[in-house]
mmCIF file of C-alpha atoms in Angstrom:
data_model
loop_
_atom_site.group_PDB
_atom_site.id
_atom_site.type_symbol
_atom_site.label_atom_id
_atom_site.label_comp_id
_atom_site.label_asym_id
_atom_site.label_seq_id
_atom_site.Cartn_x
_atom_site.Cartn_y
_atom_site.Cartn_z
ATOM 1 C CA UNK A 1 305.546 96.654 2.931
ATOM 2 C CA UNK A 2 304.007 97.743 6.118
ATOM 3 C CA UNK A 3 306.508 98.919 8.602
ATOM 4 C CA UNK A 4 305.820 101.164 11.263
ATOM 5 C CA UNK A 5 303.856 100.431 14.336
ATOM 6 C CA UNK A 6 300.837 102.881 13.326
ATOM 7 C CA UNK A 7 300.498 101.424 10.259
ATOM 8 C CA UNK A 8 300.314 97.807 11.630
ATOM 9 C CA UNK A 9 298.122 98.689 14.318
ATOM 10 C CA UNK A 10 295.901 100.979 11.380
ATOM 11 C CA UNK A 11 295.943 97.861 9.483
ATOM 12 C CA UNK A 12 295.179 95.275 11.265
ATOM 13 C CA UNK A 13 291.922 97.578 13.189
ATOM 14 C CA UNK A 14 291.002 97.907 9.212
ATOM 15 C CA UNK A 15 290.927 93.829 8.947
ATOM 16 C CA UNK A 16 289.208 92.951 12.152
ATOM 17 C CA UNK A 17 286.737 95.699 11.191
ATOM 18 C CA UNK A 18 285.482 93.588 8.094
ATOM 19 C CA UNK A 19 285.377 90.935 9.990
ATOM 20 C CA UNK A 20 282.938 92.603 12.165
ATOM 21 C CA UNK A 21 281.028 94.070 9.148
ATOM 22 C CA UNK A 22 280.587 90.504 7.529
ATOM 23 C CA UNK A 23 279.853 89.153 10.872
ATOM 24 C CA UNK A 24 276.662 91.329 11.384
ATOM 25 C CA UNK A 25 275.719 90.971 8.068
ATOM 26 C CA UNK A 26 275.353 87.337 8.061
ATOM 27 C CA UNK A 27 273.900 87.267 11.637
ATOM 28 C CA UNK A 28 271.459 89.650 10.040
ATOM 29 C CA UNK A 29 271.160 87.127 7.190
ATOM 30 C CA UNK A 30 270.251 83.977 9.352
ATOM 31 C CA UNK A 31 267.632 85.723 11.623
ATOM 32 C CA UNK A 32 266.108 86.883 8.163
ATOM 33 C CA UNK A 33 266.280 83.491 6.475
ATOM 34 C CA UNK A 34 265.362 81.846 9.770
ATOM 35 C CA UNK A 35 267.793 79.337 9.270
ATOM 36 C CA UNK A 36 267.828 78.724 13.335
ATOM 37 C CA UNK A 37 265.345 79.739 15.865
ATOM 38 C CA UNK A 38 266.884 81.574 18.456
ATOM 39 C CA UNK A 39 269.711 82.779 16.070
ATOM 40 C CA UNK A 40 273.423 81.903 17.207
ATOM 41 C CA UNK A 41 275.243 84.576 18.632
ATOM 42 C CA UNK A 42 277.481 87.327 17.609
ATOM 43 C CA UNK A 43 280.679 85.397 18.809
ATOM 44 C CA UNK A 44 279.803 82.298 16.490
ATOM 45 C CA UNK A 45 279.573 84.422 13.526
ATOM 46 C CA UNK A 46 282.478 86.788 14.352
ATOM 47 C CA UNK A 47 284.975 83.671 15.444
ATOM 48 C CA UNK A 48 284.079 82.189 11.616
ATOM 49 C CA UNK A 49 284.859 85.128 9.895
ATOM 50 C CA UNK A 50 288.387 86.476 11.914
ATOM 51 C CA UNK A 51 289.959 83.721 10.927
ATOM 52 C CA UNK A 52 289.491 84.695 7.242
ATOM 53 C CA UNK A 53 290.287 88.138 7.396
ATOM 54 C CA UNK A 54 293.441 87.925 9.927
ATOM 55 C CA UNK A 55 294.967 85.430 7.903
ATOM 56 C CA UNK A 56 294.939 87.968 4.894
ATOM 57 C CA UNK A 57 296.493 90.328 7.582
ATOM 58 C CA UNK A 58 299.494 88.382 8.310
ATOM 59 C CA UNK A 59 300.034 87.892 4.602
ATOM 60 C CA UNK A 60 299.796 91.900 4.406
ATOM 61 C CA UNK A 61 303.844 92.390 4.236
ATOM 62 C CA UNK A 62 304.270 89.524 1.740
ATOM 63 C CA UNK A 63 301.091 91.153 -0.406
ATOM 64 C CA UNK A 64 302.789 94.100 -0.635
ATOM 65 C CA UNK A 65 306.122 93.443 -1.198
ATOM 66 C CA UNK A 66 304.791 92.076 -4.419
ATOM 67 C CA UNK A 67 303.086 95.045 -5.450
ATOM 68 C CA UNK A 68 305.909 96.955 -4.457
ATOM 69 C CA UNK A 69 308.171 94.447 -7.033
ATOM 70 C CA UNK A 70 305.402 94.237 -9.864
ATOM 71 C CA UNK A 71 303.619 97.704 -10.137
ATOM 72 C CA UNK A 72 299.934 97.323 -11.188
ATOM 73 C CA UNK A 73 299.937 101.071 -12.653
ATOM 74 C CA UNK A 74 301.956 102.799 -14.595
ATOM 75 C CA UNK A 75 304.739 101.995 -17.254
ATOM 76 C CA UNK A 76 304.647 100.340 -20.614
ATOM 77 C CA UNK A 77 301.346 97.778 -21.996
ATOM 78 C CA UNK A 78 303.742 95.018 -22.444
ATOM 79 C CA UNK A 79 305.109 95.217 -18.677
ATOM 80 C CA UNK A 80 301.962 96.058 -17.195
ATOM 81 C CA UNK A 81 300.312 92.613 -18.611
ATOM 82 C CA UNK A 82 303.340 91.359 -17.456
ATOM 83 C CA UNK A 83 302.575 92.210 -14.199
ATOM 84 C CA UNK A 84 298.992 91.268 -14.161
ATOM 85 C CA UNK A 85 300.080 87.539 -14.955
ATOM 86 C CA UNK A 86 302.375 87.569 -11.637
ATOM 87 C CA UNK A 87 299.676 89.319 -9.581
ATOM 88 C CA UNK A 88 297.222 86.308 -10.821
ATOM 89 C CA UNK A 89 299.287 83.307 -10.266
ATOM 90 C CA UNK A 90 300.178 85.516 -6.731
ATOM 91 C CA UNK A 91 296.651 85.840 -6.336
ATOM 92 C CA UNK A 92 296.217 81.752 -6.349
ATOM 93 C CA UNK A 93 299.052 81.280 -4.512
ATOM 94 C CA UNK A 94 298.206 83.970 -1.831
ATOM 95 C CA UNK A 95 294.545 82.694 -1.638
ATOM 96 C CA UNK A 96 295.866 79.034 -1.079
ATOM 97 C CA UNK A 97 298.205 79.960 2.063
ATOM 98 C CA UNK A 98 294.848 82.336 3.493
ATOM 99 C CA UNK A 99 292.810 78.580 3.210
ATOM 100 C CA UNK A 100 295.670 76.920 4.799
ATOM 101 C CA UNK A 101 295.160 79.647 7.852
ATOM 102 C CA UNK A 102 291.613 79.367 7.850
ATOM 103 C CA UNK A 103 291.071 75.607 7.802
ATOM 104 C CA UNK A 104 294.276 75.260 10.088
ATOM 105 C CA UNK A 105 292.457 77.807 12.858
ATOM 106 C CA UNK A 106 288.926 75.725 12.111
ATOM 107 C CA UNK A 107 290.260 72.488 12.950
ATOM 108 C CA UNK A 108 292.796 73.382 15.178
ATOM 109 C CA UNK A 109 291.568 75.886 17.264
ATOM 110 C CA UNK A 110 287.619 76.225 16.583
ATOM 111 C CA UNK A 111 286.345 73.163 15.205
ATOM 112 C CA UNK A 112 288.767 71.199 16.448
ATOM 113 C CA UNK A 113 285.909 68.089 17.370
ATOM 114 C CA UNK A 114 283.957 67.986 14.511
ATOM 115 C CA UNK A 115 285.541 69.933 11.546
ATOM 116 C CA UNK A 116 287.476 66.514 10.559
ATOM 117 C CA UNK A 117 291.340 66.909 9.268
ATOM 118 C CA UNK A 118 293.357 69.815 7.987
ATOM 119 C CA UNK A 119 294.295 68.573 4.688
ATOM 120 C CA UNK A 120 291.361 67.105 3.671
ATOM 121 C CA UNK A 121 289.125 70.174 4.356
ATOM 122 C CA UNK A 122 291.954 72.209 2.721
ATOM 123 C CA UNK A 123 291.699 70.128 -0.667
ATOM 124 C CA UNK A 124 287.657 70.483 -0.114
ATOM 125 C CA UNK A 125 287.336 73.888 0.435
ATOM 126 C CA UNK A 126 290.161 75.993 -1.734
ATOM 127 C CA UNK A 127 288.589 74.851 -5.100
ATOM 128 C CA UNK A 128 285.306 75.930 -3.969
ATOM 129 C CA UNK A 129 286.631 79.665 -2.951
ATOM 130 C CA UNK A 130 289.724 80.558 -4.951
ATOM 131 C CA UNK A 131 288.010 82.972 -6.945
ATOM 132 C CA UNK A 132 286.619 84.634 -3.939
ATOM 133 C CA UNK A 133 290.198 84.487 -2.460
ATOM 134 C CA UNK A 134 291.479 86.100 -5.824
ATOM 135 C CA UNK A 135 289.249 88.887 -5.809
ATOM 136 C CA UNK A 136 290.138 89.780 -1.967
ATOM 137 C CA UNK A 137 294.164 89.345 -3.103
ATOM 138 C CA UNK A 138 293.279 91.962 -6.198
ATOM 139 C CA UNK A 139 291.374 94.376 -3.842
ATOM 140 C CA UNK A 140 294.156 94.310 -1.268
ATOM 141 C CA UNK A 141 296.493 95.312 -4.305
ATOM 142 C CA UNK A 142 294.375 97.758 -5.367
ATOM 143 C CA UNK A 143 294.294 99.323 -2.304
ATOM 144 C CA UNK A 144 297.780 99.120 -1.491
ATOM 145 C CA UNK A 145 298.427 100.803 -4.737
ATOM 146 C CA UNK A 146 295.889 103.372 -4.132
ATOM 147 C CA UNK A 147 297.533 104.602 -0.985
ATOM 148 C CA UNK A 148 300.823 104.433 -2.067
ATOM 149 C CA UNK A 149 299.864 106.758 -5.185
ATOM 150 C CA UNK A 150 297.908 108.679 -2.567
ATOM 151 C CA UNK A 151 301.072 109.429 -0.774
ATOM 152 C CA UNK A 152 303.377 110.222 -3.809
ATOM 153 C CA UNK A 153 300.752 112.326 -5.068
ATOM 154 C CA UNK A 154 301.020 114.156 -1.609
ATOM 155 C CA UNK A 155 304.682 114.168 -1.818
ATOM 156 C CA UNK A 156 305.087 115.399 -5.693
ATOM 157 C CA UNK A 157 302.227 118.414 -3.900
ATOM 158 C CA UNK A 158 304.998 118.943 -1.360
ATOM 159 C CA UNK A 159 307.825 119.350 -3.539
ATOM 160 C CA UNK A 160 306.270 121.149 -6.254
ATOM 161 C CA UNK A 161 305.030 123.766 -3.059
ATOM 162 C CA UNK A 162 308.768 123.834 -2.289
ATOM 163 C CA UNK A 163 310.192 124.687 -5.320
ATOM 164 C CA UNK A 164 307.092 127.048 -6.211
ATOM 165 C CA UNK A 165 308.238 128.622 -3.519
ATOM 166 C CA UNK A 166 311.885 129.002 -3.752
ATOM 167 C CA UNK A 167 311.283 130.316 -7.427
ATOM 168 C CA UNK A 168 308.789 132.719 -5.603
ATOM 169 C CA UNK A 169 311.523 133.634 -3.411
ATOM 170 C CA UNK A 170 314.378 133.904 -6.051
ATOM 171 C CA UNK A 171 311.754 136.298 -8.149
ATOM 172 C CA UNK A 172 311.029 138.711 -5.656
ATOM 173 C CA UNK A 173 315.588 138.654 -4.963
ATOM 174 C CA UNK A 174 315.445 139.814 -8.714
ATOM 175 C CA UNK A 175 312.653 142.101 -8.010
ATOM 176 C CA UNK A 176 314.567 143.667 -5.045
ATOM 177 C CA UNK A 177 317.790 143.978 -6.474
ATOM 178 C CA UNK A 178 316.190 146.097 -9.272
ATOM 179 C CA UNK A 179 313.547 147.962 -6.827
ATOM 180 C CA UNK A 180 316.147 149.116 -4.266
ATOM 181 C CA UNK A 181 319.303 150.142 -6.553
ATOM 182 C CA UNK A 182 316.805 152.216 -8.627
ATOM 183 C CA UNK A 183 315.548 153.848 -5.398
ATOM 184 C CA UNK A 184 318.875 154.839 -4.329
ATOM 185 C CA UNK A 185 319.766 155.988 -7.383
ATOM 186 C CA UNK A 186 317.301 158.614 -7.836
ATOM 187 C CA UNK A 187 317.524 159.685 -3.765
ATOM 188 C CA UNK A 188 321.128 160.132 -4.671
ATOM 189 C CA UNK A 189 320.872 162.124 -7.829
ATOM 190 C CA UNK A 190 318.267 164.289 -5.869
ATOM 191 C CA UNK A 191 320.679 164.945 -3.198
ATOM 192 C CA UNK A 192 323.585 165.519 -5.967
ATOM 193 C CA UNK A 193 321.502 167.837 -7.603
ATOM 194 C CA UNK A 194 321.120 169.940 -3.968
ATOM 195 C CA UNK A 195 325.188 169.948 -3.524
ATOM 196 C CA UNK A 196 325.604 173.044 -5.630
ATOM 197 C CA UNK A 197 322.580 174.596 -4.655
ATOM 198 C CA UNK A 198 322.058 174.210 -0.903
ATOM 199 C CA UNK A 199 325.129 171.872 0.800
ATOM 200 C CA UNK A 200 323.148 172.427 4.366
ATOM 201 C CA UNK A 201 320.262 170.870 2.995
ATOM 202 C CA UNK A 202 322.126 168.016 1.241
ATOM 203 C CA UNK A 203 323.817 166.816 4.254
ATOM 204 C CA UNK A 204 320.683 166.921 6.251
ATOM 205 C CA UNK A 205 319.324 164.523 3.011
ATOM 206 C CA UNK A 206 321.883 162.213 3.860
ATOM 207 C CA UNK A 207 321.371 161.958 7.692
ATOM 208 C CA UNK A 208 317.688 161.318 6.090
ATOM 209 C CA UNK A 209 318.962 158.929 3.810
ATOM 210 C CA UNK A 210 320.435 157.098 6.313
ATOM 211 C CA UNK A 211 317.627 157.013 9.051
ATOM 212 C CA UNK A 212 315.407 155.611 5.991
ATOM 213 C CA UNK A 213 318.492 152.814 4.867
ATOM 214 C CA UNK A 214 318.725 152.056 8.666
ATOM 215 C CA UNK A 215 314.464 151.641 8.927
ATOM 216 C CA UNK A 216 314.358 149.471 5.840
ATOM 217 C CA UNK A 217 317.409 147.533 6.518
ATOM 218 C CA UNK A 218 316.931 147.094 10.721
ATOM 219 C CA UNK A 219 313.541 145.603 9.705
ATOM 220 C CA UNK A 220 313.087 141.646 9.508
ATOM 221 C CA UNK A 221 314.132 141.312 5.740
ATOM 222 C CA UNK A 222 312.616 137.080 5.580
ATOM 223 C CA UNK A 223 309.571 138.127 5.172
ATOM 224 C CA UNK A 224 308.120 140.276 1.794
ATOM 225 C CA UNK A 225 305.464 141.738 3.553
ATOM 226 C CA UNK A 226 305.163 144.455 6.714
ATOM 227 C CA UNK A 227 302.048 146.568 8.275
ATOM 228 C CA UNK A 228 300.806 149.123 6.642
ATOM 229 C CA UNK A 229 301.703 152.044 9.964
ATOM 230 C CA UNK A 230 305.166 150.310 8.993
ATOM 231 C CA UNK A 231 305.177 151.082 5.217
ATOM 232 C CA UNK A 232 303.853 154.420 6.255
ATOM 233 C CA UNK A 233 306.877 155.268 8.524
ATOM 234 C CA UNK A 234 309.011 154.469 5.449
ATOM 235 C CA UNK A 235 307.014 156.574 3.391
ATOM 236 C CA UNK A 236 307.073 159.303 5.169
ATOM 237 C CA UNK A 237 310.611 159.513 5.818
ATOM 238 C CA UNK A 238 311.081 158.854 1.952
ATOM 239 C CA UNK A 239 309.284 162.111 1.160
ATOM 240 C CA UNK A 240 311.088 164.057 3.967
ATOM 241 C CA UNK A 241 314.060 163.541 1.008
ATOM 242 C CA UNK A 242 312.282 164.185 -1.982
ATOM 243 C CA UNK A 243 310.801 167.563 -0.146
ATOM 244 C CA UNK A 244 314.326 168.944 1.094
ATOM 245 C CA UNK A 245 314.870 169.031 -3.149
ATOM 246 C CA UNK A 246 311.269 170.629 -4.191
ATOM 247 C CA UNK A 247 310.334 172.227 -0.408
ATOM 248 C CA UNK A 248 306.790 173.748 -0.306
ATOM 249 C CA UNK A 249 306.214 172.822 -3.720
ATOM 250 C CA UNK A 250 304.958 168.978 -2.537
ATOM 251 C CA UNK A 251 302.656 168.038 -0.295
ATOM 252 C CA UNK A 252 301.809 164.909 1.011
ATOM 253 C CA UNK A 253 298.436 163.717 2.662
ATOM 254 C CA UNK A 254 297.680 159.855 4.227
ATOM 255 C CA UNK A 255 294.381 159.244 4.466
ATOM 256 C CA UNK A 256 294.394 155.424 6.124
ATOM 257 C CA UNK A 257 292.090 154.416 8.793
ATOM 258 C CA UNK A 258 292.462 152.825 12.362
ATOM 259 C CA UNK A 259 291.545 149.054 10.783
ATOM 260 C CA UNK A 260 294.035 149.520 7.430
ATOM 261 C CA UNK A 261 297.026 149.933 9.174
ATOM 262 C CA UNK A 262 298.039 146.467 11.167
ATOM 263 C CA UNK A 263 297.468 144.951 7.194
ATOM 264 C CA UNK A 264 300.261 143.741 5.789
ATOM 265 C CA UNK A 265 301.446 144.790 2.331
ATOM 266 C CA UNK A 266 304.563 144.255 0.576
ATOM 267 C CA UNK A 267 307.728 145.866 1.783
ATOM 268 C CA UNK A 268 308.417 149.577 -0.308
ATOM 269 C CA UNK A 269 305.135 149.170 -2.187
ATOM 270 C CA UNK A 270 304.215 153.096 -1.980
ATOM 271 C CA UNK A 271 307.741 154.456 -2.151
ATOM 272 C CA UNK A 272 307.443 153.430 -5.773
ATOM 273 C CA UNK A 273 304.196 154.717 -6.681
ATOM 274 C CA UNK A 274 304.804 157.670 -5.181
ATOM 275 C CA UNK A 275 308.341 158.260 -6.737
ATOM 276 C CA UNK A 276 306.299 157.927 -9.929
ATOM 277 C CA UNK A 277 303.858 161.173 -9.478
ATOM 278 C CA UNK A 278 307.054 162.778 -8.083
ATOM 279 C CA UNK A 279 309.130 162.430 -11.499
ATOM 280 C CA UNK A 280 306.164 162.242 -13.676
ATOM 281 C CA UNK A 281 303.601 164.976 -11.744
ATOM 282 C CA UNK A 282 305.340 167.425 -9.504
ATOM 283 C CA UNK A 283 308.639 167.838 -11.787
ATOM 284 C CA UNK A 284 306.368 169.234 -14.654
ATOM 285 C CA UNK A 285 304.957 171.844 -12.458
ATOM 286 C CA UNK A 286 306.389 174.818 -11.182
ATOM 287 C CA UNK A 287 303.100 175.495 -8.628
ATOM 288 C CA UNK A 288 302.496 173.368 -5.694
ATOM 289 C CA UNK A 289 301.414 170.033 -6.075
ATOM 290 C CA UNK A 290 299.676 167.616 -3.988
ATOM 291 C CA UNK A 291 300.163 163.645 -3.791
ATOM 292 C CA UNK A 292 297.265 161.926 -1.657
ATOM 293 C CA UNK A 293 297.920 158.144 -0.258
ATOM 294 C CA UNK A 294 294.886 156.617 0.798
ATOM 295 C CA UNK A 295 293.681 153.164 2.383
ATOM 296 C CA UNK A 296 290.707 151.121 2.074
ATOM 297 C CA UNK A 297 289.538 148.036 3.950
ATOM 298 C CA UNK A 298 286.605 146.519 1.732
ATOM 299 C CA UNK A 299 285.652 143.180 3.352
ATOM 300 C CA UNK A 300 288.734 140.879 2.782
ATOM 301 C CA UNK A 301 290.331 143.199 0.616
ATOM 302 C CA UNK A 302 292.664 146.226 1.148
ATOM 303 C CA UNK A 303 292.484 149.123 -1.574
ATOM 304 C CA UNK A 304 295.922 151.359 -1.742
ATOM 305 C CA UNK A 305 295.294 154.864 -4.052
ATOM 306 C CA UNK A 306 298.331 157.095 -4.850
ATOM 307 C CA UNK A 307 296.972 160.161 -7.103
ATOM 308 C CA UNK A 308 298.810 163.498 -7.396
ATOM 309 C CA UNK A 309 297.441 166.549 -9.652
ATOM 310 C CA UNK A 310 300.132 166.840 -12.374
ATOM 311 C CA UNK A 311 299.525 166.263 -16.105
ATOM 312 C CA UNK A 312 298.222 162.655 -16.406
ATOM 313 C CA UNK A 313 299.562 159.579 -17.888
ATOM 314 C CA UNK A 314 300.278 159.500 -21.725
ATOM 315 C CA UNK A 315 297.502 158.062 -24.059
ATOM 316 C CA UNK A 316 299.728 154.706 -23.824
ATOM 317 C CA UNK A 317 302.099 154.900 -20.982
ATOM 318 C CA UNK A 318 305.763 152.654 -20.889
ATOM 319 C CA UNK A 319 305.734 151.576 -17.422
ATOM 320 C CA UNK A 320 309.362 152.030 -15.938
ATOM 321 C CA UNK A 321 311.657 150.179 -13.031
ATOM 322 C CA UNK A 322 309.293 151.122 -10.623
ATOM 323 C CA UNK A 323 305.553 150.509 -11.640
ATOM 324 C CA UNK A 324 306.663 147.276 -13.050
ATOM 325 C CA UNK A 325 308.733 145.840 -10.632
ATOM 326 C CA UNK A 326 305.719 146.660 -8.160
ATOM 327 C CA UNK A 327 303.212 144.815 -10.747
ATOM 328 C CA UNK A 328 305.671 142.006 -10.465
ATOM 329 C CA UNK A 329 306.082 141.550 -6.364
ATOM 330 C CA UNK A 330 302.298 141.504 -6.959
ATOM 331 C CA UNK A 331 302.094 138.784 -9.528
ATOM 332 C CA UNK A 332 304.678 136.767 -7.300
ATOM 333 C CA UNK A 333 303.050 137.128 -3.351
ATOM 334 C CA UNK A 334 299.322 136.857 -4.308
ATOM 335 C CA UNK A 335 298.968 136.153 -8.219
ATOM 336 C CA UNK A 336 295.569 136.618 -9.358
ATOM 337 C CA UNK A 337 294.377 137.969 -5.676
ATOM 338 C CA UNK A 338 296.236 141.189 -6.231
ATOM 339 C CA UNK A 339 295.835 144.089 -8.875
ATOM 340 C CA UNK A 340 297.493 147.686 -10.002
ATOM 341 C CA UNK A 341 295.787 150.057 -12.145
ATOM 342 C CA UNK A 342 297.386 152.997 -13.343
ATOM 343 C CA UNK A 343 294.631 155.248 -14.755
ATOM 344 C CA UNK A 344 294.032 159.355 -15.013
ATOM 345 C CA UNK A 345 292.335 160.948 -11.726
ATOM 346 C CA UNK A 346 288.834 162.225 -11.933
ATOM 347 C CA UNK A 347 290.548 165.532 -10.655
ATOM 348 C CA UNK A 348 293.578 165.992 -12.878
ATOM 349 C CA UNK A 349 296.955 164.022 -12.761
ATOM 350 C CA UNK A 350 297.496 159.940 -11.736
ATOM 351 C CA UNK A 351 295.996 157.687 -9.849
ATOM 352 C CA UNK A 352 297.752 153.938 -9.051
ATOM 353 C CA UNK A 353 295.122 151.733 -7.572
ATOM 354 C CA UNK A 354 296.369 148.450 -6.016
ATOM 355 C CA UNK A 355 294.099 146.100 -5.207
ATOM 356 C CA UNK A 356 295.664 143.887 -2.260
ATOM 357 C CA UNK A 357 293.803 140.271 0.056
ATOM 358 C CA UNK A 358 293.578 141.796 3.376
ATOM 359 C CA UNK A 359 295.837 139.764 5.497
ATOM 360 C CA UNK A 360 297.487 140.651 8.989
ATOM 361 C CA UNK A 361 300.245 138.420 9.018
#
């Protein structure tokens, strides 16, 4: 049934609108046909046809409480016919009060010297139109029903986007509770492995350690996804552990221009990638190594390299924790729109390659 004020108002504007329509289309009619020389007026034609259209108006609430009862779509045959047979005998019985308002606002109100009397024009007239009335009684249904699965459609969208996104949500928790313990872990087995070694330079690892907890944690944790100068910062301070453990043996080099850095990319996506050429690349060697992190903007897309110069991936490599759990945020924050390649480096050693939309919020 129609309820609120907008949708009476919406309504009833959509009702007096056909009226207008039909209006100018039979004015247009009798100046064609020449059925009267001048042709009558807009108001003649338009205060004939109101009447038939407002009175379908006012039996708008009635209309579609009965669609709302007897559901033309949807369910089993047998109910559906079912239906059909109330919306018909509705359809009569609807048309018949929309004649009663017509003839009563003819004789009543605009013929009301020389139409002659209400129930014999009513007996005259509904005959001659109750098909017509049927067929507007069926189209009002059909419309009715057509919005209404309109709006569930809209609403099922809604819901589905909700819980899309709360599995979204929940995935990248899982994600994250694997990602970060597996971080720690190895930062803490790399300071462990300095205690016997060097205990000056393990307790300035954990004052580092804890400046990088403190960044990652201080940082707005609702959303996945922070700057690139951001993830940098993080980066940065990452390495600042890993080279306390292998000194001047690792370098690192950022190469990522002015316009790549207010991008947003998921939160810890390099630490990752380049914890993998650390364990894979620069433990093999006993030389100096090299790991390179560069930044691309390529139209709306933003290109993220790792590559070091260590041995190379295997023939068939098992991605671990890390490469896959960054494959997955992927997956989860921009599905198809996002891509990792691990691959060998034209130069020797890895190269990751994620492919990323280029978004600044």
């Amino acid at each position: 049934m129609v309820r609120s004020p907008r949708a009476v108002l919406g309504s009833f504007l959509a009702f007096a609108g056909i009226a207008v329509v039909v209006s100018v289309q039979n004015q247009v009619g009798a100046v064609t046909a020449r059925l009267a020389v001048p042709a009558p007026p807009f108001s003649i034609f338009f205060g004939h046809e109101l009447p038939v259209w407002l009175s379908w108006w006012l039996l708008l609430p009635l209309i579609g409480e009965v669609r709302r009862r007897f559901r033309p779509t949807g369910g089993p045959a047998l109910v559906l016919a079912c239906h059909w047979l109330v919306h018909l005998g509705a359809g009569l019985v609807f048309g018949y009060l929309s004649m009663a308002l017509i003839v009563a606002s003819r004789v009543y109100i605009w013929y009301h010297r020389d139409y002659g009397e209400f129930w014999s024009r009513l007996a005259f007239d509904y005959p001659q139109s109750f098909a017509l009335q049927l067929l507007i009684y069926t189209g009002i249904v059909a419309v009715l029903e057509g919005l209404i699965l309109q709006r569930e459609a809209r609403r099922r969208a809604r819901r589905e986007e909700a819980l899309r996104a709360d599995l979204a949500e929940a995935r990248l928790d899982g994600i994250r509770a694997r990602l970060q313990p597996h971080f720690l872990f190895n930062t803490l087995t790399a300071i462990s492995s300095l205690m016997s070694r060097d205990v000056g330079a393990a307790r300035t690892a954990l004052a580092r350690l804890s400046d990088l907890l403190r960044g990652v944690l201080d940082d707005d944790e609702t959303s996945p996804t922070i700057p690139l100068r951001q993830e940098l910062v993080l980066l940065e301070r990452y390495v600042d552990l890993i080279r306390l453990r292998f000194g001047d043996r690792l370098r690192l080099v950022i190469d990522a221009p002015v316009e790549t850095r207010p991008l947003h990319v998921p939160r810890l996506v390099l630490q990752p990638l380049v914890e993998n050429a650390v364990v894979h690349g620069i433990e093999r060697r006993r030389d100096a190594s090299q790991i390179e992190v560069s930044a691309r903007l390529e139209r709306d897309r933003l290109t993220l390299v790792v590559t070091d110069d260590g041995p190379g991936p295997p023939p068939n490599p098992r991605e671990g924790i890390g490469l896959g759990a960054t494959r997955a945020r992927l997956d989860t924050l921009y599905g198809d729109a996002a891509r990792l390649r691990l691959d060998h480096h034209d130069g020797g050693g890895a190269l990751v390659e994620v492919w990323l939309p280029a978004e600044s919020t």
